[in-house]
Tab-separated table of C-alpha atoms and ligand atoms in Angstrom:
chain	number	residue	atom	x	y	z
A	1	MET	CA	110.204	-88.313	4.096
A	2	ASN	CA	108.836	-86.151	0.676
A	3	ARG	CA	105.195	-85.675	1.335
A	4	THR	CA	102.621	-84.134	-0.786
A	5	THR	CA	101.060	-81.042	1.030
A	6	ILE	CA	97.160	-80.683	0.087
A	7	SER	CA	96.244	-76.934	1.524
A	8	TYR	CA	92.878	-75.809	1.931
A	9	THR	CA	93.781	-73.247	-0.543
A	10	ASP	CA	93.991	-76.195	-2.975
A	11	GLY	CA	90.388	-77.496	-1.852
A	12	HIS	CA	87.961	-77.867	1.005
A	13	ILE	CA	84.615	-78.687	1.701
A	14	TYR	CA	81.540	-77.704	4.063
A	15	GLU	CA	79.658	-80.988	3.304
A	16	PHE	CA	80.281	-84.474	3.193
A	17	SER	CA	78.259	-86.375	0.619
A	18	PRO	CA	78.131	-89.036	-1.778
A	19	ASN	CA	79.498	-87.110	-4.730
A	20	LEU	CA	82.480	-85.213	-3.742
A	21	ASP	CA	85.326	-84.336	-6.316
A	22	PRO	CA	88.776	-85.087	-5.087
A	23	ILE	CA	91.168	-82.608	-5.505
A	24	TYR	CA	94.246	-85.349	-5.419
A	25	THR	CA	94.595	-88.699	-5.898
A	26	ALA	CA	96.755	-90.436	-3.523
A	27	SER	CA	98.524	-94.086	-3.991
A	28	ASN	CA	97.512	-96.897	-1.587
A	29	GLY	CA	100.163	-96.222	1.207
A	30	GLU	CA	101.064	-92.652	0.406
A	31	SER	CA	101.931	-90.229	3.203
A	32	LEU	CA	100.484	-86.686	2.968
A	33	THR	CA	100.527	-83.436	4.746
A	34	PHE	CA	97.163	-81.946	4.954
A	35	GLU	CA	97.155	-77.844	5.729
A	36	THR	CA	93.936	-77.102	7.541
A	37	ILE	CA	92.497	-73.732	8.617
A	38	ASP	CA	90.791	-72.750	11.815
A	39	SER	CA	86.898	-73.481	12.091
A	40	LEU	CA	86.052	-70.315	11.815
A	41	ASN	CA	87.931	-69.177	8.842
A	42	LYS	CA	90.316	-66.547	10.660
A	43	GLU	CA	87.571	-64.302	11.335
A	44	ILE	CA	88.056	-64.306	15.085
A	45	GLN	CA	91.479	-62.761	16.001
A	46	SER	CA	90.991	-61.066	19.289
A	47	ASN	CA	88.808	-60.935	22.266
A	48	GLU	CA	86.717	-58.320	20.710
A	49	ASP	CA	85.884	-60.653	17.826
A	50	LEU	CA	82.601	-62.273	18.418
A	51	LEU	CA	80.665	-65.043	17.088
A	52	HIS	CA	77.091	-63.804	16.783
A	53	SER	CA	75.582	-66.791	15.065
A	54	ILE	CA	77.058	-69.970	13.511
A	55	PRO	CA	78.195	-69.079	10.048
A	56	ASP	CA	76.870	-71.044	7.218
A	57	GLU	CA	80.419	-72.102	6.231
A	58	VAL	CA	82.089	-73.347	9.281
A	59	ASN	CA	84.866	-76.260	9.959
A	60	ALA	CA	86.439	-76.044	6.360
A	61	ALA	CA	87.799	-79.945	5.658
A	62	THR	CA	90.758	-79.843	3.456
A	63	GLY	CA	90.158	-82.104	0.473
A	64	PRO	CA	88.643	-84.289	-0.408
A	65	VAL	CA	91.373	-86.752	-1.352
A	66	ALA	CA	90.683	-90.124	-3.323
A	67	VAL	CA	92.927	-93.167	-2.334
A	68	GLU	CA	93.378	-95.393	-5.276
A	69	ASP	CA	92.179	-98.802	-5.038
A	70	ALA	CA	89.415	-97.960	-2.232
A	71	GLU	CA	86.307	-99.528	-3.379
A	72	PRO	CA	82.723	-99.550	-1.234
A	73	GLY	CA	83.030	-102.019	1.167
A	74	ASP	CA	86.653	-101.374	2.071
A	75	VAL	CA	88.404	-99.977	5.121
A	76	LEU	CA	90.264	-96.761	4.877
A	77	LYS	CA	93.028	-96.710	7.451
A	78	VAL	CA	94.437	-93.334	8.458
A	79	ASP	CA	97.570	-93.149	10.533
A	80	ILE	CA	97.742	-89.695	12.196
A	81	GLU	CA	101.670	-89.360	12.647
A	82	ALA	CA	102.189	-85.749	13.567
A	83	ILE	CA	99.834	-82.532	13.996
A	84	ARG	CA	101.665	-79.281	14.083
A	85	VAL	CA	99.732	-75.853	14.921
A	86	ASN	CA	100.419	-73.658	11.893
A	87	GLU	CA	99.390	-70.207	13.720
A	88	ASP	CA	100.461	-68.201	16.836
A	89	GLN	CA	97.286	-68.346	18.353
A	90	GLY	CA	93.628	-70.300	18.927
A	91	ARG	CA	90.514	-69.145	20.055
A	92	VAL	CA	87.728	-70.728	22.474
A	93	VAL	CA	84.145	-69.157	21.900
A	94	THR	CA	80.777	-69.310	22.916
A	95	ALA	CA	78.089	-68.465	20.262
A	96	PRO	CA	74.052	-67.894	21.007
A	97	GLU	CA	72.192	-70.887	20.911
A	98	PHE	CA	75.216	-73.152	20.950
A	99	GLY	CA	76.818	-75.218	23.644
A	100	LEU	CA	75.813	-77.159	26.832
A	101	LEU	CA	75.078	-74.268	28.918
A	102	GLN	CA	73.426	-72.452	26.174
A	103	ASP	CA	70.634	-71.054	28.402
A	104	HIS	CA	72.637	-70.464	31.728
A	105	GLU	CA	71.968	-66.647	32.711
A	106	GLU	CA	75.794	-66.086	33.831
A	107	ILE	CA	77.049	-67.425	30.639
A	108	GLU	CA	78.081	-64.900	28.052
A	109	HIS	CA	76.988	-65.678	24.433
A	110	PRO	CA	78.872	-64.658	22.226
A	111	PHE	CA	82.350	-64.587	24.296
A	112	THR	CA	85.727	-64.950	22.867
A	113	ARG	CA	89.065	-65.699	24.523
A	114	VAL	CA	92.183	-65.839	22.239
A	115	THR	CA	94.601	-68.453	23.398
A	116	PRO	CA	98.209	-67.205	22.140
A	117	VAL	CA	100.637	-70.130	21.552
A	118	ASP	CA	104.004	-69.670	23.514
A	119	GLU	CA	107.384	-69.225	21.788
A	120	SER	CA	107.921	-73.397	22.251
A	121	ALA	CA	105.042	-74.267	20.861
A	122	GLU	CA	104.364	-76.248	23.568
A	123	SER	CA	101.498	-74.757	25.212
A	124	ILE	CA	98.801	-72.070	24.718
A	125	GLN	CA	97.654	-69.466	27.481
A	126	PHE	CA	94.178	-68.958	28.847
A	127	ASN	CA	94.638	-65.604	30.538
A	128	ASP	CA	97.946	-66.336	32.379
A	129	ILE	CA	97.494	-70.167	32.741
A	130	ASP	CA	99.462	-72.400	30.541
A	131	ILE	CA	97.711	-75.275	28.916
A	132	PRO	CA	99.929	-78.162	27.032
A	133	ILE	CA	99.113	-78.125	23.155
A	134	LYS	CA	97.657	-81.739	22.590
A	135	PRO	CA	96.088	-81.177	19.080
A	136	VAL	CA	92.770	-82.748	17.935
A	137	ILE	CA	91.394	-83.241	14.446
A	138	GLY	CA	87.823	-81.999	14.903
A	139	THR	CA	86.616	-82.797	11.549
A	140	ILE	CA	87.397	-85.789	9.793
A	141	GLY	CA	85.740	-88.166	7.330
A	142	VAL	CA	84.741	-89.833	4.128
A	143	ALA	CA	82.383	-89.494	1.352
A	144	THR	CA	78.702	-90.820	3.023
A	145	GLU	CA	76.563	-93.523	1.673
A	146	SER	CA	73.774	-91.217	0.762
A	147	GLU	CA	73.013	-88.418	2.825
A	148	VAL	CA	74.831	-84.701	2.542
A	149	ILE	CA	75.719	-84.096	5.920
A	150	PRO	CA	77.361	-80.408	6.760
A	151	THR	CA	80.829	-80.554	8.214
A	152	LEU	CA	79.361	-79.065	11.491
A	153	THR	CA	77.390	-82.586	11.837
A	154	PRO	CA	78.886	-85.915	13.028
A	155	HIS	CA	77.655	-89.370	11.514
A	156	ASP	CA	78.787	-92.610	10.649
A	157	HIS	CA	81.127	-91.079	7.843
A	158	GLY	CA	82.876	-89.196	10.582
A	159	GLY	CA	82.675	-85.543	10.071
A	160	ASN	CA	82.804	-83.501	13.247
A	161	LEU	CA	83.491	-86.152	15.673
A	162	ASP	CA	85.522	-83.579	17.857
A	163	THR	CA	87.036	-86.664	19.599
A	164	THR	CA	90.252	-86.260	21.774
A	165	ASP	CA	91.843	-89.376	20.805
A	166	MET	CA	91.905	-87.916	16.921
A	167	THR	CA	95.683	-87.000	17.632
A	168	GLU	CA	98.852	-87.722	17.045
A	169	GLY	CA	99.801	-91.380	17.161
A	170	THR	CA	96.291	-92.828	16.870
A	171	THR	CA	94.994	-94.806	13.642
A	172	VAL	CA	91.625	-94.225	12.435
A	173	TYR	CA	89.719	-96.682	10.239
A	174	PHE	CA	86.669	-95.677	8.142
A	175	PRO	CA	84.389	-97.550	6.428
A	176	VAL	CA	84.461	-96.713	2.349
A	177	PHE	CA	81.186	-95.806	0.876
A	178	GLN	CA	82.233	-94.500	-2.420
A	179	GLU	CA	85.396	-95.117	-4.970
A	180	GLY	CA	88.387	-93.682	-3.591
A	181	GLY	CA	86.965	-93.027	-0.028
A	182	LEU	CA	87.547	-89.289	-0.321
A	183	LEU	CA	89.114	-88.144	2.714
A	184	ALA	CA	88.620	-84.833	4.227
A	185	MET	CA	89.718	-82.810	7.559
A	186	GLY	CA	90.010	-79.846	9.251
A	187	ASP	CA	88.607	-77.734	12.594
A	188	SER	CA	91.733	-78.883	14.580
A	189	LYS	CA	92.252	-77.843	18.223
A	190	ALA	CA	95.603	-76.927	20.095
A	191	ALA	CA	93.680	-78.310	22.945
A	192	MET	CA	90.220	-79.745	23.733
A	193	ALA	CA	88.443	-81.404	26.714
A	194	ASP	CA	86.177	-84.585	26.090
A	195	GLY	CA	82.949	-82.934	25.737
A	196	GLU	CA	83.764	-79.918	24.258
A	197	MET	CA	81.055	-78.121	26.471
A	198	CYS	CA	81.082	-74.625	25.181
A	199	GLY	CA	80.930	-75.672	21.675
A	200	THR	CA	84.892	-75.241	20.533
A	201	GLY	CA	88.305	-76.091	21.878
A	202	SER	CA	91.163	-73.829	20.961
A	203	GLU	CA	90.036	-73.560	17.452
A	204	ILE	CA	93.703	-73.307	15.234
A	205	GLY	CA	95.186	-73.995	11.867
A	206	THR	CA	97.153	-77.322	11.543
A	207	ASP	CA	99.725	-79.362	9.449
A	208	ILE	CA	98.525	-82.694	9.874
A	209	ASP	CA	100.700	-85.726	8.770
A	210	VAL	CA	98.823	-88.809	7.553
A	211	THR	CA	99.354	-92.083	5.781
A	212	VAL	CA	96.367	-93.524	3.891
A	213	GLU	CA	96.272	-97.265	3.197
A	214	VAL	CA	93.238	-99.402	1.790
A	215	ILE	CA	91.902	-102.896	3.478
A	216	ASP	CA	90.597	-104.583	0.684
A	217	ASP	CA	87.909	-107.221	1.674
A	218	PRO	CA	88.286	-106.715	5.260
A	219	ALA	CA	87.455	-109.475	7.837
A	220	ILE	CA	85.191	-107.227	9.733
A	221	SER	CA	83.119	-104.758	7.822
A	222	LEU	CA	82.721	-101.316	9.947
A	223	SER	CA	79.596	-99.298	9.948
A	224	ARG	CA	81.329	-96.422	11.743
A	225	PRO	CA	84.665	-94.960	12.356
A	226	LEU	CA	87.003	-97.216	14.733
A	227	LEU	CA	89.950	-95.576	16.447
A	228	HIS	CA	93.433	-97.641	17.513
A	229	THR	CA	95.156	-95.470	20.295
A	230	SER	CA	98.222	-96.286	22.112
A	231	ASN	CA	96.636	-98.347	24.576
A	232	ALA	CA	92.992	-99.233	23.219
A	233	TRP	CA	90.460	-99.707	20.502
A	234	LYS	CA	87.699	-97.520	20.517
A	235	THR	CA	84.298	-97.788	18.673
A	236	VAL	CA	82.979	-94.128	17.922
A	237	ALA	CA	79.387	-93.553	17.701
A	238	SER	CA	77.309	-90.459	16.935
A	239	ALA	CA	73.341	-90.049	17.475
A	240	GLU	CA	70.683	-87.566	18.585
A	241	SER	CA	70.625	-88.934	21.761
A	242	MET	CA	73.321	-89.943	24.404
A	243	GLU	CA	71.146	-93.036	24.800
A	244	ASP	CA	71.335	-94.392	21.009
A	245	ALA	CA	75.071	-92.901	20.666
A	246	VAL	CA	76.372	-95.337	23.501
A	247	ALA	CA	74.133	-98.350	22.253
A	248	SER	CA	75.533	-98.010	18.879
A	249	ALA	CA	79.376	-97.807	20.323
A	250	ASN	CA	78.598	-100.883	22.470
A	251	GLU	CA	77.131	-102.752	19.701
A	252	ASP	CA	80.118	-102.275	17.272
A	253	LEU	CA	82.536	-103.274	20.077
A	254	LEU	CA	80.699	-106.596	20.824
A	255	GLU	CA	81.348	-107.505	17.295
A	256	LEU	CA	85.077	-107.006	17.583
A	257	ILE	CA	85.327	-108.912	20.983
A	258	ALA	CA	83.046	-111.652	19.859
A	259	ALA	CA	85.117	-112.070	16.733
A	260	GLU	CA	88.569	-112.186	18.483
A	261	HIS	CA	87.701	-114.326	21.450
A	262	ASP	CA	85.239	-116.595	19.653
A	263	MET	CA	82.483	-115.331	22.149
A	264	SER	CA	78.719	-115.290	21.683
A	265	ILE	CA	77.209	-111.693	21.723
A	266	THR	CA	75.922	-112.270	24.993
A	267	GLU	CA	79.423	-113.134	26.252
A	268	ALA	CA	80.761	-110.151	24.391
A	269	TYR	CA	78.019	-107.851	26.029
A	270	THR	CA	79.044	-109.147	29.593
A	271	PHE	CA	83.013	-108.912	28.922
A	272	SER	CA	82.540	-105.374	27.709
A	273	SER	CA	80.778	-104.452	31.155
A	274	LEU	CA	83.852	-105.354	32.811
A	275	VAL	CA	86.957	-103.787	30.947
A	276	GLY	CA	87.365	-100.171	29.482
A	277	GLY	CA	84.173	-98.459	29.005
A	278	LEU	CA	82.143	-95.566	27.650
A	279	GLU	CA	83.651	-92.030	26.782
A	280	ILE	CA	82.006	-89.016	25.876
A	281	SER	CA	83.551	-87.040	23.044
A	282	GLN	CA	81.331	-84.094	22.466
A	283	VAL	CA	77.850	-83.399	23.349
A	284	VAL	CA	77.007	-79.921	21.153
A	285	ASP	CA	77.582	-81.001	17.313
A	286	PRO	CA	74.488	-81.172	17.280
A	287	LEU	CA	74.393	-84.747	17.668
A	288	VAL	CA	76.438	-86.378	20.286
A	289	THR	CA	79.443	-88.750	19.912
A	290	VAL	CA	80.518	-91.222	22.426
A	291	ARG	CA	83.405	-94.148	22.042
A	292	ASN	CA	83.228	-97.608	23.774
A	293	ALA	CA	86.930	-98.500	24.435
A	294	CYS	CA	88.535	-101.808	25.121
A	295	PRO	CA	92.002	-101.837	26.289
A	296	ALA	CA	94.498	-103.171	23.548
A	297	GLU	CA	95.495	-106.131	25.859
A	298	TYR	CA	92.035	-107.497	25.115
A	299	LEU	CA	91.730	-106.984	21.518
A	300	SER	CA	94.411	-107.177	18.432
A	301	SER	CA	93.682	-105.801	14.948
A	302	PRO	CA	90.353	-107.101	13.569
A	303	PHE	CA	91.561	-106.717	9.902
B	401	CA	CA1	84.093	-79.335	15.684
């Protein structure tokens, strides 16, 4: 397939806001490749390179790309078809005042461990331990409704969601808040655990193949991102507290279950307590991000 490549050298952002200038306008249904730089802008290249503080400019998101026909109230569908690492090493780091155990006395802040990519590009190495490469897009989102939100922070527009399901084979649906939607992404990892406890995965540059499509006048309006993985539908919510995040993710899922099965919200709530469940995306960004999964056998596309 002949794809246009959008590179971080063409344009990238460090803030999602309502007023973003597109560097490219895609047709509805176009397939693109986003070339991304690692979240730390290539500044960490050896174990001796340390992150003494979180830089002002972090998580460069390639784009933004406008999509023709996208209007506020629509849904932007992004099929993530492939993610390829485009450099020969990643890096996992700690930094002062960052991460889940930032006050732990025995844990060094800062600390860097470079994770080389093996020749087959199928695994990375931590010390002498092989870890299969399973790329994750850390930061992906659209122009916001009204706020200016750094690419370090997740919210209803997406942003720094650091969600392991944001990978090959997943379709992600975003609410469209501004004309064109204005999609941007970056901050990829070669591998990352649910939770991203130390504050990073194996941060690495990637080439990401996607197809973008506008869902006009959707049957269900979205407030936040929604994922369709190989086997489940997952609502995604971010908030300052875990309690608020899981409440929003559950509320979003109830609407989908109620609409699909013609249930009351109470029926949907009790049903949601039987299948799938809550999953932790990340706890460090500085809001927390969670998802509420429902197996695909119980939900079909709401659009
Ligand atoms: Ca991130």
